[in-house]
Tab-separated table of C-alpha atoms in Angstrom:
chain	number	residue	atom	x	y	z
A	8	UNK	CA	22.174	19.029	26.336
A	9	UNK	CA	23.905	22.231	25.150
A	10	UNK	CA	22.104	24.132	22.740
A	11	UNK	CA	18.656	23.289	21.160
A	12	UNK	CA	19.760	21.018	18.543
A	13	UNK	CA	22.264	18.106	18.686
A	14	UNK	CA	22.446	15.753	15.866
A	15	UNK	CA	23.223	12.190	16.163
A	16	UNK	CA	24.487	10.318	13.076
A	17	UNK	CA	23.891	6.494	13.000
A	18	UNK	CA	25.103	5.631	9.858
A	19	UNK	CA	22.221	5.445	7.529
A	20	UNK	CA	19.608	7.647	9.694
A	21	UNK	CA	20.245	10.927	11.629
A	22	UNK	CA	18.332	11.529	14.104
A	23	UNK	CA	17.410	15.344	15.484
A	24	UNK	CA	17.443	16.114	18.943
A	25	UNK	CA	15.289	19.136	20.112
A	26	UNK	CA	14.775	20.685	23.617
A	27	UNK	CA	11.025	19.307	23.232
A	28	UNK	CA	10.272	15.563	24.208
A	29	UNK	CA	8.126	13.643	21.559
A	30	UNK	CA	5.865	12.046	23.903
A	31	UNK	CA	5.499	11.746	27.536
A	32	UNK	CA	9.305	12.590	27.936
A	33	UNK	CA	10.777	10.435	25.861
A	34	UNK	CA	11.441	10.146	22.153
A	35	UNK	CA	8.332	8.721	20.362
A	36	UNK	CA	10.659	5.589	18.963
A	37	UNK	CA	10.915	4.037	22.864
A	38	UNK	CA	7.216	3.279	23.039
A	39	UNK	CA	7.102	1.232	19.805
A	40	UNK	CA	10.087	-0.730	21.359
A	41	UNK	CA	8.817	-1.650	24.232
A	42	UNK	CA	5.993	-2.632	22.916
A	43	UNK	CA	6.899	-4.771	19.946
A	44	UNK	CA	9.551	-5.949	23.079
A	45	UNK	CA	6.422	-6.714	24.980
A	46	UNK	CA	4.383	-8.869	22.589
A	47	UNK	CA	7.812	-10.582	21.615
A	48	UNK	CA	8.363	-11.714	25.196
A	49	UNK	CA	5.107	-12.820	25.305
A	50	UNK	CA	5.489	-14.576	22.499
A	51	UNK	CA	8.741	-16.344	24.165
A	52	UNK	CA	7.684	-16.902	27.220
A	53	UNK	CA	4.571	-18.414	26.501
A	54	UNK	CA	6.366	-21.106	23.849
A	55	UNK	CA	8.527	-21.968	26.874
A	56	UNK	CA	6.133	-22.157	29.162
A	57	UNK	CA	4.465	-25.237	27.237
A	58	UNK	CA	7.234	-26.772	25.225
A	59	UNK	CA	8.819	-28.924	27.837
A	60	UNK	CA	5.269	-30.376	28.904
A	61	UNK	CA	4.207	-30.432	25.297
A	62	UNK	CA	7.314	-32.894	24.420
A	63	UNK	CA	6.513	-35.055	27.503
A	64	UNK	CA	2.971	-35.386	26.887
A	65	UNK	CA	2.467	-35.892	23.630
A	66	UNK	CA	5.416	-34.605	20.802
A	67	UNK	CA	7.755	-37.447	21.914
A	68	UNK	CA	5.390	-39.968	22.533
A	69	UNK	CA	4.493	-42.910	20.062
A	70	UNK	CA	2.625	-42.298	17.234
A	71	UNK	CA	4.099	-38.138	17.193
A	72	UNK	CA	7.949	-38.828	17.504
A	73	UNK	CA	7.969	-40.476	14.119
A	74	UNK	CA	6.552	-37.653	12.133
A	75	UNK	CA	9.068	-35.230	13.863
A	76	UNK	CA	11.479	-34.513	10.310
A	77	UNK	CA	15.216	-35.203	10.998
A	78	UNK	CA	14.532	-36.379	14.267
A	79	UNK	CA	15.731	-39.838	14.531
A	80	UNK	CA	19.135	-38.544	13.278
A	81	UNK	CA	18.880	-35.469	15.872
A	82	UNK	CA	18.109	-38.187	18.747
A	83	UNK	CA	20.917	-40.423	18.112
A	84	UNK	CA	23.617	-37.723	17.394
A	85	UNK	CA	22.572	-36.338	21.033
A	86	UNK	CA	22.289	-40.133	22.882
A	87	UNK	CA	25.781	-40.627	20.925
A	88	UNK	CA	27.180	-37.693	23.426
A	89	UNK	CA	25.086	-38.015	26.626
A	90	UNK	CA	24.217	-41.370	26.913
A	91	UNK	CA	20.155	-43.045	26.285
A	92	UNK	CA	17.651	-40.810	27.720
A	93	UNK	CA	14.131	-41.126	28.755
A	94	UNK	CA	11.325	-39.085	26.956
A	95	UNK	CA	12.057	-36.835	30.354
A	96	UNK	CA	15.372	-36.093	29.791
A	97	UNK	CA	15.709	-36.367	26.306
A	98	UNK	CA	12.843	-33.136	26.771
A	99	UNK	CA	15.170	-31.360	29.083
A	100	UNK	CA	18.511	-31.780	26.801
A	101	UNK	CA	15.933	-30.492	23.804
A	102	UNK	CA	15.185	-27.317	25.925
A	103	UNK	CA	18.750	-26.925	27.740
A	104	UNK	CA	20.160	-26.429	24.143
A	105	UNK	CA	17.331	-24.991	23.022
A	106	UNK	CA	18.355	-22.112	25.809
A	107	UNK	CA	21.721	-22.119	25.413
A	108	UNK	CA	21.526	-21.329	22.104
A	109	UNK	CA	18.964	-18.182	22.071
A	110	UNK	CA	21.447	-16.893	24.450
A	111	UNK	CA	24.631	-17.259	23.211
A	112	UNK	CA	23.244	-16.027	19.064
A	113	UNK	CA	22.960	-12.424	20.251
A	114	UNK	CA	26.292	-12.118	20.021
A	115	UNK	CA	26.382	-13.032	16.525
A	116	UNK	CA	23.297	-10.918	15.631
A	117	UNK	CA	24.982	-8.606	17.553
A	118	UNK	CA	28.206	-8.353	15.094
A	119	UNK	CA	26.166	-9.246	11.954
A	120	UNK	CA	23.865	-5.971	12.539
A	121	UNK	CA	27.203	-3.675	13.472
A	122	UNK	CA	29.123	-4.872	10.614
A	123	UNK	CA	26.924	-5.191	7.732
A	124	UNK	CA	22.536	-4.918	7.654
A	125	UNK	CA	22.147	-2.505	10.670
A	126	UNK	CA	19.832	-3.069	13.899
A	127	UNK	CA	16.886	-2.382	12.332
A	128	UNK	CA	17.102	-4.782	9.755
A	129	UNK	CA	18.131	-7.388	11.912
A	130	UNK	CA	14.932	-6.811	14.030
A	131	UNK	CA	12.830	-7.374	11.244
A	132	UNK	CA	14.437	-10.843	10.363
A	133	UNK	CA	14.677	-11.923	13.927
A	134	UNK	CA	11.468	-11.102	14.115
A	135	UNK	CA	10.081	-12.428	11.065
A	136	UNK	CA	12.337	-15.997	11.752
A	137	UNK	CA	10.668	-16.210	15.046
A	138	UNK	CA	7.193	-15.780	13.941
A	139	UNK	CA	8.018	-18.785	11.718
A	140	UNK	CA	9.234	-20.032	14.328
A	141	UNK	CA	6.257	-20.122	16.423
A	142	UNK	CA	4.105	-21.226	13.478
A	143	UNK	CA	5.941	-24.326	12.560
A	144	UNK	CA	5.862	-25.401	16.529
A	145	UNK	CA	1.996	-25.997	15.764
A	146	UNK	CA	2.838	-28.700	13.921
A	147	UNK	CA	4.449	-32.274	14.780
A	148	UNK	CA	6.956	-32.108	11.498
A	149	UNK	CA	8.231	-29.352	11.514
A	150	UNK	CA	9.122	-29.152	15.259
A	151	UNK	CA	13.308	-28.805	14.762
A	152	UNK	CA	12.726	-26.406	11.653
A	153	UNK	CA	10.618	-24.354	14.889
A	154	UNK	CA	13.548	-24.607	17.464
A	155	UNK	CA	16.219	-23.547	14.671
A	156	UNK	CA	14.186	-20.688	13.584
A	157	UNK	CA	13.793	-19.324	17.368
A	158	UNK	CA	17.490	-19.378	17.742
A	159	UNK	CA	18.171	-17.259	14.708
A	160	UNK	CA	15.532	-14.977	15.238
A	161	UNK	CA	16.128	-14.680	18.681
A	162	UNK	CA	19.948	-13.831	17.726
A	163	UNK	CA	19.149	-11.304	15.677
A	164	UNK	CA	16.401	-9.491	17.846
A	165	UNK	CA	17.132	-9.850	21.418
A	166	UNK	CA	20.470	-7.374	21.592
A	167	UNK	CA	19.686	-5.151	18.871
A	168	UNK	CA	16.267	-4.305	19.761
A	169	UNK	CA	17.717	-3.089	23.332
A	170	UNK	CA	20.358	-1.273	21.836
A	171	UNK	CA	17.994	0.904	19.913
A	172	UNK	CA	16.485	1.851	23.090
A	173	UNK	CA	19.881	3.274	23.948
A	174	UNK	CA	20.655	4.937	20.822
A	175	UNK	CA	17.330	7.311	20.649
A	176	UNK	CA	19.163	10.049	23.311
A	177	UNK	CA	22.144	11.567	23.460
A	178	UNK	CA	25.274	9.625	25.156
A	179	UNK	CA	24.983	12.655	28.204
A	180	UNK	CA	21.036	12.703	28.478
A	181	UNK	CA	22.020	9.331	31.190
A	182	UNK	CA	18.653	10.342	33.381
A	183	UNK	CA	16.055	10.572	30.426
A	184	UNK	CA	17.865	7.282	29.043
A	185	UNK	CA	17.561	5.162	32.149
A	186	UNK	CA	13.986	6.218	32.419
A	187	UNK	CA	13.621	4.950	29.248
A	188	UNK	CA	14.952	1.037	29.671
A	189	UNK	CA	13.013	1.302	33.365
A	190	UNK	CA	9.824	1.622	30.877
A	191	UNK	CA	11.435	-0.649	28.071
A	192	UNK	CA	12.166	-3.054	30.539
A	193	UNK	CA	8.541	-2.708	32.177
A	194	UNK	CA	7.513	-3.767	28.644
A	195	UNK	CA	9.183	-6.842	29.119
A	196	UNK	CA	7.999	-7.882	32.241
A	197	UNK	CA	4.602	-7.463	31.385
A	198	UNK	CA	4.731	-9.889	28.016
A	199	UNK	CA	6.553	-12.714	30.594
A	200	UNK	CA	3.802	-12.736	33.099
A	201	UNK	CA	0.880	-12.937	30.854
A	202	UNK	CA	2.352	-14.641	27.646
A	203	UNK	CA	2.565	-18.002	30.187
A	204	UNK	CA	-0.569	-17.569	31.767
A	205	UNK	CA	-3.058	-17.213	28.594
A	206	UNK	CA	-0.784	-19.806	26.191
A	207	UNK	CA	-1.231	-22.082	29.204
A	208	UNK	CA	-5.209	-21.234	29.359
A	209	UNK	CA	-5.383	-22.135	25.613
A	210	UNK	CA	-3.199	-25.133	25.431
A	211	UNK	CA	-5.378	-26.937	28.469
A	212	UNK	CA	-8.640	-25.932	27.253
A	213	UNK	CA	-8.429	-25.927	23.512
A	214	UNK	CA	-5.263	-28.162	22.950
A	215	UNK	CA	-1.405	-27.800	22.437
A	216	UNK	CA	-1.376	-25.908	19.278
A	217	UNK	CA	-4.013	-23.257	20.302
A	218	UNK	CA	-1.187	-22.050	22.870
A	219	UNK	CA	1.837	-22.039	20.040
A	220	UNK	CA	-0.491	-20.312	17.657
A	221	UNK	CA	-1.612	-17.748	20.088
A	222	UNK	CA	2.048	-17.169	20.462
A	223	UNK	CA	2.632	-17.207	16.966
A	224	UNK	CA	-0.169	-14.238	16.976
A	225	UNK	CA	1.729	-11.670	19.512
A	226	UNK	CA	4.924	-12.193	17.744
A	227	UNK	CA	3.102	-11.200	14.744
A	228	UNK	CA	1.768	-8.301	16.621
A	229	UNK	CA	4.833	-7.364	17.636
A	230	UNK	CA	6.579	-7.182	14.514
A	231	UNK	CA	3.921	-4.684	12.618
A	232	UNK	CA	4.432	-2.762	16.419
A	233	UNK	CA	7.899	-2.473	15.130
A	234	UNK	CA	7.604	-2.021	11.416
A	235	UNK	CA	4.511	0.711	12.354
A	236	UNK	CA	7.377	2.578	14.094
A	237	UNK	CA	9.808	2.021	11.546
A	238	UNK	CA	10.971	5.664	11.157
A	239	UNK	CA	11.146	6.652	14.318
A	240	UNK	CA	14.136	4.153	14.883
A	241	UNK	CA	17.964	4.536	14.261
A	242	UNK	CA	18.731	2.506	11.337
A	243	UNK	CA	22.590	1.784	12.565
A	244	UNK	CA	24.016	2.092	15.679
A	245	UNK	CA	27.382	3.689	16.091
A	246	UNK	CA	30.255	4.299	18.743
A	247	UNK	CA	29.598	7.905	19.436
A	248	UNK	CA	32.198	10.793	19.586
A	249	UNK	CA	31.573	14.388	20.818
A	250	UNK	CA	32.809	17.644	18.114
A	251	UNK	CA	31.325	20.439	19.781
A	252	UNK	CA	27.781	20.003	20.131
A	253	UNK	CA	27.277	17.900	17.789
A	254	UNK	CA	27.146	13.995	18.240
A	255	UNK	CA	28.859	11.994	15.707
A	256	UNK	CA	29.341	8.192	15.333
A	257	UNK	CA	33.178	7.466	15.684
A	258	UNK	CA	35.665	5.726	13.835
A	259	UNK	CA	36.107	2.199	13.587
């Protein structure tokens, strides 16, 4: 950095850079990412850990399939494409465009956040939709409303929460900033390897729903993580153009 003060402008919020890291070397606003990251991926991979067994073993089953709203329709739209499927596959089609989907969204979340509410905003509804997500997965009626709200929320969460992470140093700090997604990045590996092992605990020992709703719990969690470290956040970011030493977004 030249000089002890750059300012970055990201359209709503500008953030001050100073000579003097916030905490541990690294602008305070990377720790409440990577943890609100953490307890989201926890949250994720803990639902997907179960749902596939949960429709086998009971969801599609007699006596649960029926009370599934909009699900006949859903079923015969999909056999209508693919052909009649087993409980087993008909499962596996469920989750394959389940996935599909919460992949392919963040590119929509994506432009809705650069366009128009900013990527702060559009954390807070992804991660708001995907907490009701998770809740309406404990229950057998409400399990498509569940799926649809995971694919929004996971739209509007997955690539803006990252690109915060970015945003919170300057475009030529590129060693402080890698450091930075190595630890944002350990925050996500640590929600995926114990978000399957203790919804999986709960869902054998205390039943299906115990594992969605402890799910349901740490996405909770990780949205007051987020909203806790509200301010320390860019509320919109820009394309980034140098004028001297000072950082300024660019242009569209």
């Amino acid at each position: 950095m030249q000089g002890e003060h750059d300012t970055l402008t990201t359209g709503e919020a500008k953030l001050t850079r100073t000579g003097k890291a916030n905490f541990l070397g690294h602008p305070k606003g990377l720790f409440y990412l990577a943890f609100a990251e953490a307890w989201e991926r926890f949250s994720y991979y803990g639902m997907t850990a179960l749902v596939v067994l949960y429709m086998v073993n009971q969801l599609l089953l007699p006596g649960h399939v029926e009370h599934i709203g909009g699900f006949s329709g859903f079923r015969a739209a999909l056999e209508s494409v693919v052909g009649p499927l087993s409980t087993q596959a008909l499962a596996s089609q469920i989750f394959g465009l389940y996935s599909g989907f919460v992949y392919f969204t963040p590119l929509l979340g994506g432009m809705i956040a650069d366009r128009w509410i900013g990527q702060r905003n559009a954390v807070v509804i992804g991660a708001l939709s995907m907490s009701g997500g998770h809740i309406a997965m404990a229950f057998d009626q409400s399990f498509l409303l569940a799926l649809l709200l995971l694919v929004i929320g996971s739209g509007f969460l997955k690539g803006n929460i990252s690109a915060q992470v970015g945003a919170l140093y300057p475009p030529e700090d590129e060693a402080r900033r890698t450091r930075g997604f190595i630890i944002f990045s350990t925050g996500i590996n640590i929600g995926a390897v114990i978000g399957p092992l203790l919804c999986g605990l709960l869902a054998q020992v205390y039943g299906w729903h115990y594992g969605f709703g402890i799910a349901a719990i740490f996405m909770l969690l990780g949205l007051a993580t987020y909203l806790y470290g509200y301010r320390y956040l860019p509320a919109r970011v820009e394309r980034l153009k140098f004028e001297g030493t000072r950082l300024t977004a660019a242009e569209p």
